Amino acid sequence: MPALVRPAMKVIKSPKAGKKTKRFKCSGCRATLEVGGKDLKFQADPRDGNAYSFTCPECKQDTWIAADLIPQAMRPAARG
Ligand SMILES: [Zn+2]
């Protein structure tokens, strides 16, 4: 068996990586917000499935989004 060769190449940019932000509407004041991965808080919900929430900078209300609607590339790593 030959030893596994680790690829030395590094991906700088790939369309597969996708966008790191997505626009969502605040459920409180209806503001359109450009939400990034840093803005999302992971919310584990055993009944309805996992979700993420973000806090609107305008009205400070939390908006919950089903995890399925968050592109993989912008999801913050789930801990635990
Ligand atoms: Zn708002």
PDB file of C-alpha atoms and ligand atoms in Angstrom:
ATOM      1  CA  MET A   1       0.000   0.000   0.000  1.00  0.00           C
ATOM      2  CA  PRO A   2       1.464   3.377  -0.970  1.00  0.00           C
ATOM      3  CA  ALA A   3       1.422   6.013   1.715  1.00  0.00           C
ATOM      4  CA  LEU A   4      -1.349   8.562   1.369  1.00  0.00           C
ATOM      5  CA  VAL A   5      -0.107  11.682  -0.346  1.00  0.00           C
ATOM      6  CA  ARG A   6      -1.534  14.803   1.205  1.00  0.00           C
ATOM      7  CA  PRO A   7      -2.452  17.401  -1.391  1.00  0.00           C
ATOM      8  CA  ALA A   8      -0.255  20.478  -1.166  1.00  0.00           C
ATOM      9  CA  MET A   9      -2.707  22.585  -3.100  1.00  0.00           C
ATOM     10  CA  LYS A  10      -4.762  25.119  -1.256  1.00  0.00           C
ATOM     11  CA  VAL A  11      -8.176  26.315  -2.346  1.00  0.00           C
ATOM     12  CA  ILE A  12      -8.262  30.101  -2.266  1.00  0.00           C
ATOM     13  CA  LYS A  13     -11.725  30.615  -3.646  1.00  0.00           C
ATOM     14  CA  SER A  14     -14.356  28.167  -4.761  1.00  0.00           C
ATOM     15  CA  PRO A  15     -17.917  28.652  -5.928  1.00  0.00           C
ATOM     16  CA  LYS A  16     -18.762  25.651  -3.774  1.00  0.00           C
ATOM     17  CA  ALA A  17     -17.893  27.658  -0.680  1.00  0.00           C
ATOM     18  CA  GLY A  18     -20.944  29.821  -1.275  1.00  0.00           C
ATOM     19  CA  LYS A  19     -21.834  33.151   0.177  1.00  0.00           C
ATOM     20  CA  LYS A  20     -21.145  33.977   3.776  1.00  0.00           C
ATOM     21  CA  THR A  21     -24.102  36.315   4.183  1.00  0.00           C
ATOM     22  CA  LYS A  22     -27.780  36.171   3.372  1.00  0.00           C
ATOM     23  CA  ARG A  23     -30.608  38.671   3.577  1.00  0.00           C
ATOM     24  CA  PHE A  24     -33.402  38.009   6.016  1.00  0.00           C
ATOM     25  CA  LYS A  25     -36.329  40.053   7.178  1.00  0.00           C
ATOM     26  CA  CYS A  26     -36.655  40.917  10.835  1.00  0.00           C
ATOM     27  CA  SER A  27     -39.825  39.384  12.232  1.00  0.00           C
ATOM     28  CA  GLY A  28     -40.284  42.412  14.481  1.00  0.00           C
ATOM     29  CA  CYS A  29     -39.861  45.583  12.391  1.00  0.00           C
ATOM     30  CA  ARG A  30     -39.652  43.948   8.912  1.00  0.00           C
ATOM     31  CA  ALA A  31     -36.252  45.497   8.279  1.00  0.00           C
ATOM     32  CA  THR A  32     -34.201  43.694   5.659  1.00  0.00           C
ATOM     33  CA  LEU A  33     -30.917  42.669   7.215  1.00  0.00           C
ATOM     34  CA  GLU A  34     -27.734  41.297   5.727  1.00  0.00           C
ATOM     35  CA  VAL A  35     -27.018  38.529   8.186  1.00  0.00           C
ATOM     36  CA  GLY A  36     -23.604  36.933   8.438  1.00  0.00           C
ATOM     37  CA  GLY A  37     -22.476  33.787  10.187  1.00  0.00           C
ATOM     38  CA  LYS A  38     -21.179  35.814  13.133  1.00  0.00           C
ATOM     39  CA  ASP A  39     -24.657  37.220  13.758  1.00  0.00           C
ATOM     40  CA  LEU A  40     -26.262  33.811  14.096  1.00  0.00           C
ATOM     41  CA  LYS A  41     -26.801  31.993  17.343  1.00  0.00           C
ATOM     42  CA  PHE A  42     -27.318  28.258  17.150  1.00  0.00           C
ATOM     43  CA  GLN A  43     -30.538  27.125  18.800  1.00  0.00           C
ATOM     44  CA  ALA A  44     -30.892  23.396  19.302  1.00  0.00           C
ATOM     45  CA  ASP A  45     -34.554  22.488  19.383  1.00  0.00           C
ATOM     46  CA  PRO A  46     -35.365  18.809  19.853  1.00  0.00           C
ATOM     47  CA  ARG A  47     -39.007  19.271  18.821  1.00  0.00           C
ATOM     48  CA  ASP A  48     -38.886  21.435  15.707  1.00  0.00           C
ATOM     49  CA  GLY A  49     -35.343  20.753  14.571  1.00  0.00           C
ATOM     50  CA  ASN A  50     -32.339  22.990  14.843  1.00  0.00           C
ATOM     51  CA  ALA A  51     -32.584  26.672  14.133  1.00  0.00           C
ATOM     52  CA  TYR A  52     -30.521  29.817  14.227  1.00  0.00           C
ATOM     53  CA  SER A  53     -31.488  33.173  15.596  1.00  0.00           C
ATOM     54  CA  PHE A  54     -30.222  36.696  15.099  1.00  0.00           C
ATOM     55  CA  THR A  55     -30.973  39.902  16.951  1.00  0.00           C
ATOM     56  CA  CYS A  56     -32.191  42.839  14.893  1.00  0.00           C
ATOM     57  CA  PRO A  57     -29.998  45.933  15.409  1.00  0.00           C
ATOM     58  CA  GLU A  58     -33.012  48.176  14.831  1.00  0.00           C
ATOM     59  CA  CYS A  59     -35.645  46.769  17.187  1.00  0.00           C
ATOM     60  CA  LYS A  60     -33.536  44.250  19.175  1.00  0.00           C
ATOM     61  CA  GLN A  61     -36.020  41.471  18.510  1.00  0.00           C
ATOM     62  CA  ASP A  62     -34.841  37.921  17.877  1.00  0.00           C
ATOM     63  CA  THR A  63     -35.770  36.303  14.585  1.00  0.00           C
ATOM     64  CA  TRP A  64     -35.543  32.523  14.324  1.00  0.00           C
ATOM     65  CA  ILE A  65     -34.659  30.776  11.092  1.00  0.00           C
ATOM     66  CA  ALA A  66     -34.798  27.045  10.467  1.00  0.00           C
ATOM     67  CA  ALA A  67     -31.294  25.646  10.058  1.00  0.00           C
ATOM     68  CA  ASP A  68     -32.248  24.316   6.599  1.00  0.00           C
ATOM     69  CA  LEU A  69     -32.579  27.880   5.317  1.00  0.00           C
ATOM     70  CA  ILE A  70     -29.065  28.859   6.323  1.00  0.00           C
ATOM     71  CA  PRO A  71     -26.479  28.122   3.617  1.00  0.00           C
ATOM     72  CA  GLN A  72     -23.910  25.637   4.878  1.00  0.00           C
ATOM     73  CA  ALA A  73     -21.071  28.101   4.212  1.00  0.00           C
ATOM     74  CA  MET A  74     -22.372  30.722   6.606  1.00  0.00           C
ATOM     75  CA  ARG A  75     -23.420  28.456   9.460  1.00  0.00           C
ATOM     76  CA  PRO A  76     -21.352  29.013  12.550  1.00  0.00           C
ATOM     77  CA  ALA A  77     -19.878  25.779  13.812  1.00  0.00           C
ATOM     78  CA  ALA A  78     -22.262  24.060  16.181  1.00  0.00           C
ATOM     79  CA  ARG A  79     -20.651  23.404  19.520  1.00  0.00           C
ATOM     80  CA  GLY A  80     -21.210  20.398  21.720  1.00  0.00           C
TER      81      GLY A  80
HETATM   82 ZN    ZN B   1     -36.238  44.624  13.690  1.00  0.00          ZN
END
